[in-house]
Short mmCIF file of C-alpha atoms in Angstrom, two decimals:
data_model
loop_
_atom_site.label_atom_id
_atom_site.label_comp_id
_atom_site.label_asym_id
_atom_site.label_seq_id
_atom_site.Cartn_x
_atom_site.Cartn_y
_atom_site.Cartn_z
CA ARG A 1 65.28 155.64 82.21
CA LYS A 2 61.89 156.70 83.50
CA ALA A 3 62.49 154.79 86.77
CA ALA A 4 65.97 156.28 87.16
CA GLU A 5 64.65 159.81 86.66
CA ALA A 6 62.01 159.12 89.31
CA GLY A 7 64.63 157.62 91.65
CA ARG A 8 62.92 154.23 91.91
CA ALA A 9 63.39 150.64 90.80
CA ILE A 10 62.22 149.52 87.36
CA CYS A 11 58.72 148.08 87.45
CA ARG A 12 56.59 146.09 85.00
CA ASP A 13 54.91 149.22 83.61
CA ASP A 14 58.33 150.72 82.79
CA LEU A 15 59.25 147.59 80.80
CA LEU A 16 55.92 147.58 78.95
CA ALA A 17 56.20 151.28 78.11
CA ALA A 18 59.68 150.69 76.70
CA THR A 19 58.79 147.59 74.65
CA ILE A 20 55.28 148.27 73.30
CA PRO A 21 55.53 150.01 69.95
CA PRO A 22 53.62 153.25 69.34
CA ASP A 23 50.03 152.52 68.43
CA PRO A 24 48.66 154.37 65.36
CA ARG A 25 45.04 153.76 66.35
CA SER A 26 42.88 156.63 67.50
CA ASP A 27 41.83 157.06 71.12
CA SER A 28 38.25 156.06 70.22
CA GLU A 29 39.48 152.91 68.48
CA LEU A 30 41.64 151.98 71.48
CA ARG A 31 38.63 152.47 73.79
CA ARG A 32 36.48 150.32 71.53
CA VAL A 33 39.03 147.50 71.62
CA ALA A 34 39.46 147.91 75.39
CA LEU A 35 35.69 147.66 75.87
CA HIS A 36 35.54 144.50 73.82
CA GLU A 37 38.42 142.86 75.72
CA ALA A 38 37.02 144.04 79.05
CA GLY A 39 33.81 142.20 78.16
CA HIS A 40 35.68 138.92 77.73
CA THR A 41 37.60 139.59 80.92
CA VAL A 42 34.65 140.41 83.14
CA ALA A 43 32.60 137.46 81.88
CA ALA A 44 35.53 135.11 82.48
CA LEU A 45 35.97 136.41 86.02
CA ALA A 46 32.24 136.29 86.72
CA LEU A 47 32.09 132.68 85.57
CA GLY A 48 35.07 131.60 87.64
CA ALA A 49 37.72 131.40 84.93
CA ASN A 50 41.25 132.66 85.45
CA VAL A 51 42.37 135.56 83.27
CA ALA A 52 46.13 135.49 82.75
CA GLU A 53 46.34 138.70 80.75
CA VAL A 54 44.26 141.17 78.77
CA SER A 55 45.85 143.43 76.17
CA ILE A 56 44.94 146.03 73.56
CA VAL A 57 48.30 145.68 71.84
CA ALA A 58 47.59 144.73 68.26
CA ARG A 59 49.12 141.39 67.24
CA GLY A 60 48.69 140.29 63.66
CA GLU A 61 44.99 140.32 62.85
CA ALA A 62 43.97 140.67 66.49
CA ALA A 63 43.25 144.17 67.75
CA GLY A 64 43.46 142.91 71.33
CA LEU A 65 43.56 139.70 73.28
CA THR A 66 42.19 138.23 76.49
CA SER A 67 44.10 135.17 77.67
CA VAL A 68 41.84 132.96 79.72
CA ALA A 69 43.17 129.76 81.26
CA GLU A 70 41.28 126.91 79.64
CA ALA A 71 38.91 125.25 82.04
CA SER A 72 39.81 121.67 82.76
CA GLY A 73 36.19 120.58 82.84
CA ASP A 74 34.56 118.97 79.85
CA THR A 75 30.90 119.00 80.83
CA ARG A 76 28.21 120.80 78.87
CA ALA A 77 28.24 123.52 81.53
CA ASP A 78 32.00 123.94 81.12
CA ILE A 79 31.67 124.33 77.39
CA ASP A 80 28.77 126.72 77.77
CA VAL A 81 30.99 128.90 79.97
CA ARG A 82 33.63 128.99 77.24
CA VAL A 83 31.00 129.97 74.66
CA VAL A 84 29.70 132.78 76.91
CA ILE A 85 33.25 134.10 77.38
CA ALA A 86 33.87 133.99 73.61
CA LEU A 87 30.70 136.03 73.00
CA ALA A 88 31.15 138.48 75.89
CA GLY A 89 33.28 140.91 73.86
CA ARG A 90 30.38 141.22 71.42
CA ALA A 91 27.97 141.59 74.33
CA ALA A 92 30.01 144.46 75.73
CA ASP A 93 30.06 146.09 72.28
CA GLU A 94 26.28 145.80 72.13
CA VAL A 95 25.41 146.79 75.73
CA LEU A 96 28.01 149.52 76.35
CA GLY A 97 29.46 150.41 72.96
CA ASP A 98 28.34 151.33 69.48
CA GLY A 99 27.26 147.81 68.54
CA PRO A 100 29.18 144.76 67.35
CA GLY A 101 31.95 145.09 64.81
CA ALA A 102 33.16 142.73 62.11
CA GLY A 103 36.61 142.50 63.68
CA ALA A 104 35.53 139.89 66.19
CA VAL A 105 35.08 137.10 63.64
CA ALA A 106 37.53 134.84 65.51
CA ASP A 107 35.30 135.06 68.61
CA LEU A 108 32.25 134.00 66.58
CA ALA A 109 34.17 131.19 64.96
CA ALA A 110 35.40 129.88 68.30
CA ALA A 111 31.92 130.12 69.88
CA THR A 112 30.25 128.42 66.91
CA ARG A 113 32.82 125.65 66.80
CA LEU A 114 32.44 124.93 70.54
CA ALA A 115 28.64 124.95 70.41
CA ALA A 116 28.60 122.71 67.35
CA MET A 117 31.12 120.31 68.88
CA ALA A 118 29.04 120.07 72.08
CA ARG A 119 26.07 118.95 69.97
CA ALA A 120 27.75 116.78 67.34
CA SER A 121 31.18 115.70 68.50
CA PHE A 122 31.15 115.42 72.26
CA GLY A 123 27.72 113.75 72.70
CA LEU A 124 26.64 116.37 75.23
CA THR A 125 23.37 117.39 73.58
CA GLY A 126 21.15 115.42 71.29
CA THR A 127 22.99 112.62 69.58
CA LEU A 128 25.70 110.22 70.72
CA VAL A 129 26.89 109.81 67.14
CA HIS A 130 30.33 111.41 66.81
CA HIS A 131 30.88 113.81 63.95
CA ASP A 132 34.38 114.92 63.01
CA PRO A 133 34.88 118.45 64.34
CA ASP A 134 36.62 119.41 61.09
CA ALA A 135 33.44 118.55 59.16
CA LEU A 136 31.07 120.62 61.29
CA ALA A 137 31.26 123.73 59.08
CA HIS A 138 29.85 121.67 56.23
CA ARG A 139 27.18 120.22 58.47
CA LEU A 140 26.19 123.71 59.66
CA ALA A 141 25.83 124.79 56.02
CA MET A 142 23.84 121.73 54.92
CA ASP A 143 21.76 120.70 57.97
CA ARG A 144 19.25 123.44 58.70
CA THR A 145 17.96 121.85 61.93
CA PHE A 146 21.48 121.43 63.31
CA ALA A 147 22.35 125.02 62.36
CA GLN A 148 19.19 126.29 64.10
CA ASP A 149 20.03 124.30 67.24
CA VAL A 150 23.57 125.71 67.31
CA GLU A 151 22.20 129.21 66.66
CA GLY A 152 19.85 128.74 69.64
CA ASP A 153 22.81 127.75 71.84
CA LEU A 154 24.77 130.81 70.67
CA ARG A 155 21.79 133.11 71.26
CA ALA A 156 21.35 131.73 74.80
CA ALA A 157 25.08 132.26 75.51
CA LEU A 158 24.96 135.81 74.15
CA THR A 159 21.93 136.58 76.35
CA ARG A 160 23.82 135.29 79.37
CA ALA A 161 26.88 137.35 78.39
CA ARG A 162 24.78 140.52 78.00
CA SER A 163 23.37 140.00 81.49
CA ILE A 164 26.86 139.63 82.96
CA ILE A 165 28.03 142.79 81.16
CA ASP A 166 24.96 144.79 82.18
CA ASP A 167 25.39 143.83 85.84
CA ARG A 168 29.08 144.79 85.93
CA ARG A 169 29.27 148.08 84.06
CA ASP A 170 31.48 149.80 86.65
CA LEU A 171 34.06 146.99 86.64
CA ILE A 172 34.16 147.02 82.85
CA GLU A 173 34.78 150.77 82.86
CA GLU A 174 37.64 150.30 85.34
CA ILE A 175 39.24 147.71 83.12
CA VAL A 176 38.74 149.89 80.02
CA GLU A 177 40.48 152.80 81.75
CA GLY A 178 43.32 150.56 82.88
CA LEU A 179 43.79 149.14 79.38
CA VAL A 180 43.74 152.54 77.70
CA ARG A 181 46.30 153.81 80.18
CA ARG A 182 48.60 150.76 80.43
CA LYS A 183 47.76 148.69 77.29
CA VAL A 184 48.28 145.36 79.14
CA LEU A 185 46.83 144.11 82.44
CA ASP A 186 47.76 140.80 84.00
CA GLY A 187 45.78 138.59 86.34
CA ALA A 188 47.16 140.35 89.41
CA ASP A 189 45.84 143.69 88.07
CA LEU A 190 42.33 142.30 87.81
#
C-alpha cells in the first residue's frame, strides 16, 4: 500500500514494514540492542567474515541477531576470529554503551565453548588429548588451570574486540541508525 501511494514498485523495506510486528520495546532499549548487534557486525566485517543479516527484531529469547557466515577455516586463528565476533557485542556495550548486560549470555556461552574446544578438543593449544566438547563445562568447573587458560583466551579476544569497536565508532553509529530505522539490514546494506 505504501508503495502504491508513493507511485513506485514494492521494495524490501515495504515488505519488512508490513511483516515485522510492532515492537513494544522503548527507543532506548532498541538503540541498546542495535549497538550490541552493530558490534558483532563491525567486528565480523573488520575480520573478513561475511555478514548475511543483522536484525533487532526480537525472536524468542534473542533481542536481536547477527547472522555471520561461518568461516570455513579450522585453524586457531579462525577460531579466535569467531570468539572475537562473539564477544564484540559486549565490547560495543562496554566501549560505546552503558556497559554489558546479562541478556548476552548466549554470546558468552558460544565464546567460552569455542575457546575451550580450541584448547581441549581440537588440539590447537596445549594438549593433543581430545576431550569431549559436551564435557567441557564440567572440566571448566573442576580444572582451575584450564578455566584460567580459557579465561585468558576470552580476555584477549575481548581486548581485540574492544580495539576494533573503538577504531570504528562512526561505522557502528551508522549501523545503529540503520537498524533503529529499518530493524533489519542485509549484507548488501552493510
